[in-house]
Amino acid sequence: MFFIIGNPRSGTSLLRLLLTTNPAIHVPPECGFMAWWAKKYHDVDLANDPSRVEALTDDIVSSKKFEFWDMSREDVAAAIRQSENRDYASLTRHLYTTHATTAGKPEALIGDKNNFHVGHVPQLDSLQPGSKFIHIIRDGRDVAASYMALNKAADTATSQYYPKLAQTIDRAADEWAGNIMTVRRAFAALAQDQCIEIRYEDLVADTVSVLQRVCAFLGVAYDPHMLNYHEHNKAQGLEPAEFGAWKKRTFQAIDASAIGRHGELGEEAIANFNMIAREPLALYGYL
């Protein structure tokens, strides 16, 4: 199993779609149920406590965004009953493989994408030992520009899941720098073959080479159909339609128009961001 992580507005959804378009990979829509319910169920012997299975089923189905998995309570219960292993980690992982099977990919490598997971790498590695992690980084000033643009449109948002983002440049810089450094510290404790970092800018500028590198890291073959992710998204609804208001680019081919957009912030805002987040900006070549 592998996890795609990154600060919000850094290209995690783009990377998820690129990878899940590969026939050998399946990454369901974003939902963090595995981490959310781990504390409650991680040490329960579900083989000998069927009442907890019912509770686990209810909790998973109630999880934020799980409705986009298109799995009913009966589907989840059936998947749990069919799992050969009865511990929490195996049961939740089996839900991913069940989702992949339903999508016609029974042998696919399973992935997960969630920005929430930037602070949960050690927990996920403990739950799913040997898993791999892909960290995608985008120029934090462009991230902040995206934050400010989405915040302006928030008043007209109709989805309960519309992003709740930092409202000021200073907070955006603190959040971005904090998330970057949190992941770096977590990766330092992992085996080298468990983690990889890519920059959004490199993914956009040299898509094939970066995807070949990521596929090699995951142990699967690169597939040129990955570049048609946007067409697959339109045809199959890989990204929930409700998210279209803030994920319009997932329905478009890759282009570089979002790179360098931080000029719209103004010189003072950029200077503030540079001061607060100087270390990670320099580490990833943005300064």
Tab-separated table of C-alpha atoms in Angstrom:
chain	number	residue	atom	x	y	z
A	1	MET	CA	0.000	0.000	0.000
A	2	PHE	CA	1.111	3.594	-0.515
A	3	PHE	CA	0.021	7.044	0.628
A	4	ILE	CA	0.014	10.331	-1.295
A	5	ILE	CA	0.504	13.236	1.095
A	6	GLY	CA	1.061	16.952	0.800
A	7	ASN	CA	-0.053	20.359	1.948
A	8	PRO	CA	-3.499	21.350	0.599
A	9	ARG	CA	-3.431	22.919	-2.895
A	10	SER	CA	-0.114	21.219	-3.725
A	11	GLY	CA	-1.211	18.816	-6.468
A	12	THR	CA	-2.182	15.774	-4.405
A	13	SER	CA	-5.468	15.355	-6.310
A	14	LEU	CA	-3.665	15.663	-9.633
A	15	LEU	CA	-1.153	13.017	-8.590
A	16	ARG	CA	-3.914	10.729	-7.353
A	17	LEU	CA	-5.702	10.908	-10.706
A	18	LEU	CA	-2.514	10.377	-12.686
A	19	LEU	CA	-1.684	7.277	-10.668
A	20	THR	CA	-5.163	5.756	-10.419
A	21	THR	CA	-5.463	6.018	-14.209
A	22	ASN	CA	-2.666	3.449	-14.383
A	23	PRO	CA	-4.321	-0.005	-14.758
A	24	ALA	CA	-1.934	-1.406	-12.141
A	25	ILE	CA	-2.837	1.165	-9.454
A	26	HIS	CA	-6.041	2.041	-7.629
A	27	VAL	CA	-6.468	5.087	-5.391
A	28	PRO	CA	-10.065	5.573	-4.157
A	29	PRO	CA	-11.544	9.012	-3.486
A	30	GLU	CA	-10.161	10.788	-0.448
A	31	CYS	CA	-11.370	9.531	2.945
A	32	GLY	CA	-9.304	9.221	6.109
A	33	PHE	CA	-11.261	6.503	7.896
A	34	MET	CA	-8.237	4.256	8.413
A	35	ALA	CA	-6.472	6.802	10.606
A	36	TRP	CA	-9.642	8.196	12.202
A	37	TRP	CA	-10.824	4.934	13.760
A	38	ALA	CA	-7.459	3.339	14.527
A	39	LYS	CA	-7.344	4.433	18.163
A	40	LYS	CA	-10.781	2.981	18.817
A	41	TYR	CA	-10.254	-0.379	17.122
A	42	HIS	CA	-6.526	-1.031	16.668
A	43	ASP	CA	-6.198	-3.524	19.545
A	44	VAL	CA	-9.561	-5.282	19.222
A	45	ASP	CA	-9.708	-8.965	18.275
A	46	LEU	CA	-12.501	-8.626	15.754
A	47	ALA	CA	-12.500	-12.372	15.081
A	48	ASN	CA	-13.813	-13.014	18.594
A	49	ASP	CA	-15.875	-9.885	19.090
A	50	PRO	CA	-18.485	-9.645	16.306
A	51	SER	CA	-20.327	-6.827	18.057
A	52	ARG	CA	-17.310	-4.604	17.448
A	53	VAL	CA	-17.458	-5.486	13.759
A	54	GLU	CA	-20.936	-3.999	13.614
A	55	ALA	CA	-19.719	-0.873	15.394
A	56	LEU	CA	-16.705	-0.611	13.074
A	57	THR	CA	-18.990	-0.904	10.051
A	58	ASP	CA	-21.198	1.900	11.330
A	59	ASP	CA	-18.222	4.123	12.076
A	60	ILE	CA	-16.645	3.614	8.664
A	61	VAL	CA	-19.882	4.337	6.835
A	62	SER	CA	-20.348	7.505	8.905
A	63	SER	CA	-16.857	8.769	8.031
A	64	LYS	CA	-16.491	12.132	6.334
A	65	LYS	CA	-16.437	11.719	2.529
A	66	PHE	CA	-16.973	7.961	2.663
A	67	GLU	CA	-20.172	8.498	0.677
A	68	PHE	CA	-17.981	9.095	-2.374
A	69	TRP	CA	-16.724	5.519	-2.214
A	70	ASP	CA	-20.178	4.360	-3.358
A	71	MET	CA	-20.181	1.522	-0.847
A	72	SER	CA	-23.344	0.860	1.160
A	73	ARG	CA	-23.348	-0.329	4.746
A	74	GLU	CA	-24.108	-3.804	3.420
A	75	ASP	CA	-21.105	-3.580	1.073
A	76	VAL	CA	-18.808	-2.603	3.937
A	77	ALA	CA	-20.151	-5.319	6.217
A	78	ALA	CA	-19.728	-7.927	3.493
A	79	ALA	CA	-16.159	-6.836	2.821
A	80	ILE	CA	-15.305	-7.061	6.508
A	81	ARG	CA	-16.850	-10.521	6.792
A	82	GLN	CA	-14.913	-11.722	3.744
A	83	SER	CA	-11.528	-10.523	4.952
A	84	GLU	CA	-9.218	-13.444	5.771
A	85	ASN	CA	-7.476	-11.500	8.541
A	86	ARG	CA	-9.525	-10.004	11.354
A	87	ASP	CA	-7.273	-7.333	12.825
A	88	TYR	CA	-8.119	-3.659	12.290
A	89	ALA	CA	-5.317	-2.918	9.829
A	90	SER	CA	-6.182	-5.909	7.623
A	91	LEU	CA	-9.916	-5.211	7.658
A	92	THR	CA	-9.548	-1.572	6.676
A	93	ARG	CA	-6.986	-2.416	3.998
A	94	HIS	CA	-9.404	-5.010	2.648
A	95	LEU	CA	-11.935	-2.240	2.048
A	96	TYR	CA	-9.442	-0.658	-0.336
A	97	THR	CA	-8.949	-3.908	-2.237
A	98	THR	CA	-12.724	-4.405	-2.360
A	99	HIS	CA	-13.097	-0.924	-3.855
A	100	ALA	CA	-10.409	-1.759	-6.406
A	101	THR	CA	-12.137	-5.015	-7.329
A	102	THR	CA	-15.409	-3.180	-7.859
A	103	ALA	CA	-13.533	-0.795	-10.157
A	104	GLY	CA	-12.261	-3.754	-12.195
A	105	LYS	CA	-8.755	-3.765	-10.704
A	106	PRO	CA	-8.608	-6.784	-8.395
A	107	GLU	CA	-4.818	-7.089	-8.603
A	108	ALA	CA	-4.019	-3.396	-8.387
A	109	LEU	CA	-1.555	-1.794	-6.006
A	110	ILE	CA	-3.650	0.091	-3.458
A	111	GLY	CA	-3.071	3.745	-2.693
A	112	ASP	CA	-4.559	6.473	-0.524
A	113	LYS	CA	-4.552	10.247	-0.944
A	114	ASN	CA	-5.239	12.612	1.921
A	115	ASN	CA	-3.758	15.976	2.920
A	116	PHE	CA	-4.821	15.198	6.491
A	117	HIS	CA	-2.208	12.452	6.586
A	118	VAL	CA	0.780	14.834	6.546
A	119	GLY	CA	0.754	14.646	10.340
A	120	HIS	CA	0.095	10.920	10.548
A	121	VAL	CA	2.961	9.238	8.700
A	122	PRO	CA	4.251	7.359	11.792
A	123	GLN	CA	0.725	6.148	12.596
A	124	LEU	CA	0.118	4.956	9.037
A	125	ASP	CA	3.491	3.229	8.913
A	126	SER	CA	2.603	1.458	12.158
A	127	LEU	CA	-0.821	0.447	10.842
A	128	GLN	CA	0.469	-0.696	7.463
A	129	PRO	CA	4.140	-1.664	7.938
A	130	GLY	CA	6.294	-1.322	4.861
A	131	SER	CA	3.903	1.054	3.121
A	132	LYS	CA	5.346	3.683	0.811
A	133	PHE	CA	4.801	7.434	0.985
A	134	ILE	CA	4.823	10.014	-1.814
A	135	HIS	CA	5.168	13.616	-0.676
A	136	ILE	CA	4.359	16.247	-3.277
A	137	ILE	CA	5.574	19.783	-2.612
A	138	ARG	CA	4.499	22.989	-4.335
A	139	ASP	CA	5.946	26.483	-3.976
A	140	GLY	CA	4.293	27.658	-0.768
A	141	ARG	CA	3.696	31.136	-2.143
A	142	ASP	CA	1.657	29.681	-5.012
A	143	VAL	CA	-0.174	27.594	-2.422
A	144	ALA	CA	-0.965	30.786	-0.496
A	145	ALA	CA	-2.217	32.475	-3.664
A	146	SER	CA	-4.543	29.518	-4.212
A	147	TYR	CA	-5.732	29.786	-0.603
A	148	MET	CA	-6.585	33.473	-0.987
A	149	ALA	CA	-8.438	32.922	-4.260
A	150	LEU	CA	-10.547	30.123	-2.815
A	151	ASN	CA	-11.256	32.114	0.332
A	152	LYS	CA	-12.717	34.911	-1.793
A	153	ALA	CA	-15.142	32.462	-3.385
A	154	ALA	CA	-16.121	30.756	-0.126
A	155	ASP	CA	-19.291	32.819	0.340
A	156	THR	CA	-20.839	31.242	-2.754
A	157	ALA	CA	-19.727	27.680	-1.938
A	158	THR	CA	-22.492	25.099	-1.759
A	159	SER	CA	-20.544	22.016	-0.677
A	160	GLN	CA	-20.040	21.171	2.987
A	161	TYR	CA	-16.546	20.057	1.972
A	162	TYR	CA	-15.430	23.358	0.476
A	163	PRO	CA	-11.862	23.876	1.734
A	164	LYS	CA	-11.411	25.727	5.014
A	165	LEU	CA	-8.058	27.367	4.498
A	166	ALA	CA	-5.790	29.816	6.282
A	167	GLN	CA	-7.177	33.332	5.904
A	168	THR	CA	-3.909	35.286	6.066
A	169	ILE	CA	-0.522	35.052	4.414
A	170	ASP	CA	1.219	34.620	7.758
A	171	ARG	CA	-0.974	31.661	8.717
A	172	ALA	CA	-0.643	30.130	5.258
A	173	ALA	CA	3.147	30.375	5.520
A	174	ASP	CA	3.162	28.856	9.010
A	175	GLU	CA	0.927	25.994	7.896
A	176	TRP	CA	2.871	25.239	4.728
A	177	ALA	CA	6.276	25.376	6.429
A	178	GLY	CA	5.028	23.325	9.363
A	179	ASN	CA	3.575	20.614	7.150
A	180	ILE	CA	6.707	20.391	5.027
A	181	MET	CA	8.992	20.029	8.022
A	182	THR	CA	6.645	17.554	9.745
A	183	VAL	CA	6.828	15.249	6.741
A	184	ARG	CA	10.609	15.627	6.504
A	185	ARG	CA	10.996	14.577	10.137
A	186	ALA	CA	8.683	11.604	9.633
A	187	PHE	CA	10.530	10.514	6.488
A	188	ALA	CA	13.848	10.618	8.322
A	189	ALA	CA	12.574	7.781	10.516
A	190	LEU	CA	11.520	5.592	7.563
A	191	ALA	CA	13.586	3.297	5.382
A	192	GLN	CA	14.850	5.095	2.285
A	193	ASP	CA	12.866	2.840	-0.030
A	194	GLN	CA	9.617	3.795	1.726
A	195	CYS	CA	9.493	7.464	0.825
A	196	ILE	CA	9.899	9.763	-2.123
A	197	GLU	CA	9.424	13.499	-2.661
A	198	ILE	CA	8.469	15.244	-5.884
A	199	ARG	CA	7.822	18.863	-6.701
A	200	TYR	CA	4.568	19.927	-8.315
A	201	GLU	CA	6.538	22.159	-10.672
A	202	ASP	CA	8.618	19.217	-11.911
A	203	LEU	CA	5.519	17.067	-12.345
A	204	VAL	CA	3.989	19.746	-14.559
A	205	ALA	CA	7.151	20.559	-16.504
A	206	ASP	CA	8.371	16.988	-17.109
A	207	THR	CA	5.340	14.826	-16.425
A	208	VAL	CA	6.487	11.610	-18.053
A	209	SER	CA	9.885	11.521	-16.357
A	210	VAL	CA	8.439	12.241	-12.929
A	211	LEU	CA	5.712	9.632	-13.353
A	212	GLN	CA	8.275	7.074	-14.518
A	213	ARG	CA	10.263	7.792	-11.365
A	214	VAL	CA	7.187	7.451	-9.156
A	215	CYS	CA	6.070	4.241	-10.870
A	216	ALA	CA	9.541	2.752	-10.457
A	217	PHE	CA	9.405	3.666	-6.767
A	218	LEU	CA	6.050	1.884	-6.464
A	219	GLY	CA	7.247	-1.127	-8.447
A	220	VAL	CA	4.741	-0.823	-11.296
A	221	ALA	CA	5.187	-0.067	-14.971
A	222	TYR	CA	4.570	3.428	-16.276
A	223	ASP	CA	1.529	3.571	-18.546
A	224	PRO	CA	1.085	6.401	-21.104
A	225	HIS	CA	-2.679	6.373	-20.484
A	226	MET	CA	-1.899	8.142	-17.220
A	227	LEU	CA	-1.548	11.366	-19.183
A	228	ASN	CA	-5.233	11.128	-20.098
A	229	TYR	CA	-6.297	11.305	-16.454
A	230	HIS	CA	-8.578	14.268	-17.145
A	231	GLU	CA	-10.535	12.361	-19.781
A	232	HIS	CA	-10.909	9.391	-17.452
A	233	ASN	CA	-12.056	11.771	-14.733
A	234	LYS	CA	-14.739	13.224	-16.994
A	235	ALA	CA	-15.925	9.818	-18.169
A	236	GLN	CA	-15.759	7.906	-14.895
A	237	GLY	CA	-16.182	10.574	-12.221
A	238	LEU	CA	-12.928	9.638	-10.514
A	239	GLU	CA	-13.074	12.867	-8.540
A	240	PRO	CA	-16.470	13.609	-6.947
A	241	ALA	CA	-18.396	16.133	-9.037
A	242	GLU	CA	-19.173	18.069	-5.858
A	243	PHE	CA	-15.486	18.973	-5.612
A	244	GLY	CA	-15.391	20.538	-9.071
A	245	ALA	CA	-15.713	24.069	-7.707
A	246	TRP	CA	-12.196	23.887	-6.247
A	247	LYS	CA	-10.695	21.115	-8.368
A	248	LYS	CA	-11.385	22.381	-11.880
A	249	ARG	CA	-7.906	21.441	-13.047
A	250	THR	CA	-8.617	17.753	-12.514
A	251	PHE	CA	-10.811	17.956	-15.620
A	252	GLN	CA	-8.070	19.571	-17.712
A	253	ALA	CA	-4.796	18.403	-19.192
A	254	ILE	CA	-1.675	19.416	-17.282
A	255	ASP	CA	-0.433	22.927	-17.973
A	256	ALA	CA	1.945	25.333	-16.290
A	257	SER	CA	-0.455	28.238	-15.785
A	258	ALA	CA	-0.640	27.748	-12.000
A	259	ILE	CA	3.130	27.982	-11.566
A	260	GLY	CA	4.355	31.363	-10.364
A	261	ARG	CA	0.901	32.724	-9.616
A	262	HIS	CA	2.087	34.175	-6.322
A	263	GLY	CA	2.804	37.458	-8.089
A	264	GLU	CA	-0.867	38.247	-7.538
A	265	LEU	CA	-0.255	38.382	-3.780
A	266	GLY	CA	1.789	41.574	-3.928
A	267	GLU	CA	5.351	42.301	-2.852
A	268	GLU	CA	4.638	42.789	0.848
A	269	ALA	CA	2.755	39.496	1.182
A	270	ILE	CA	5.463	37.610	-0.693
A	271	ALA	CA	8.142	39.142	1.521
A	272	ASN	CA	6.230	38.070	4.636
A	273	PHE	CA	5.862	34.539	3.329
A	274	ASN	CA	9.559	34.380	2.414
A	275	MET	CA	10.542	35.491	5.921
A	276	ILE	CA	8.301	32.983	7.732
A	277	ALA	CA	8.944	29.977	5.480
A	278	ARG	CA	12.489	30.694	4.337
A	279	GLU	CA	13.975	27.326	5.340
A	280	PRO	CA	11.622	25.010	3.402
A	281	LEU	CA	11.438	27.457	0.487
A	282	ALA	CA	15.219	27.279	0.193
A	283	LEU	CA	15.360	23.510	0.742
A	284	TYR	CA	13.161	22.896	-2.297
A	285	GLY	CA	14.720	25.508	-4.549
A	286	TYR	CA	12.040	28.183	-4.368
A	287	LEU	CA	14.429	30.876	-3.117
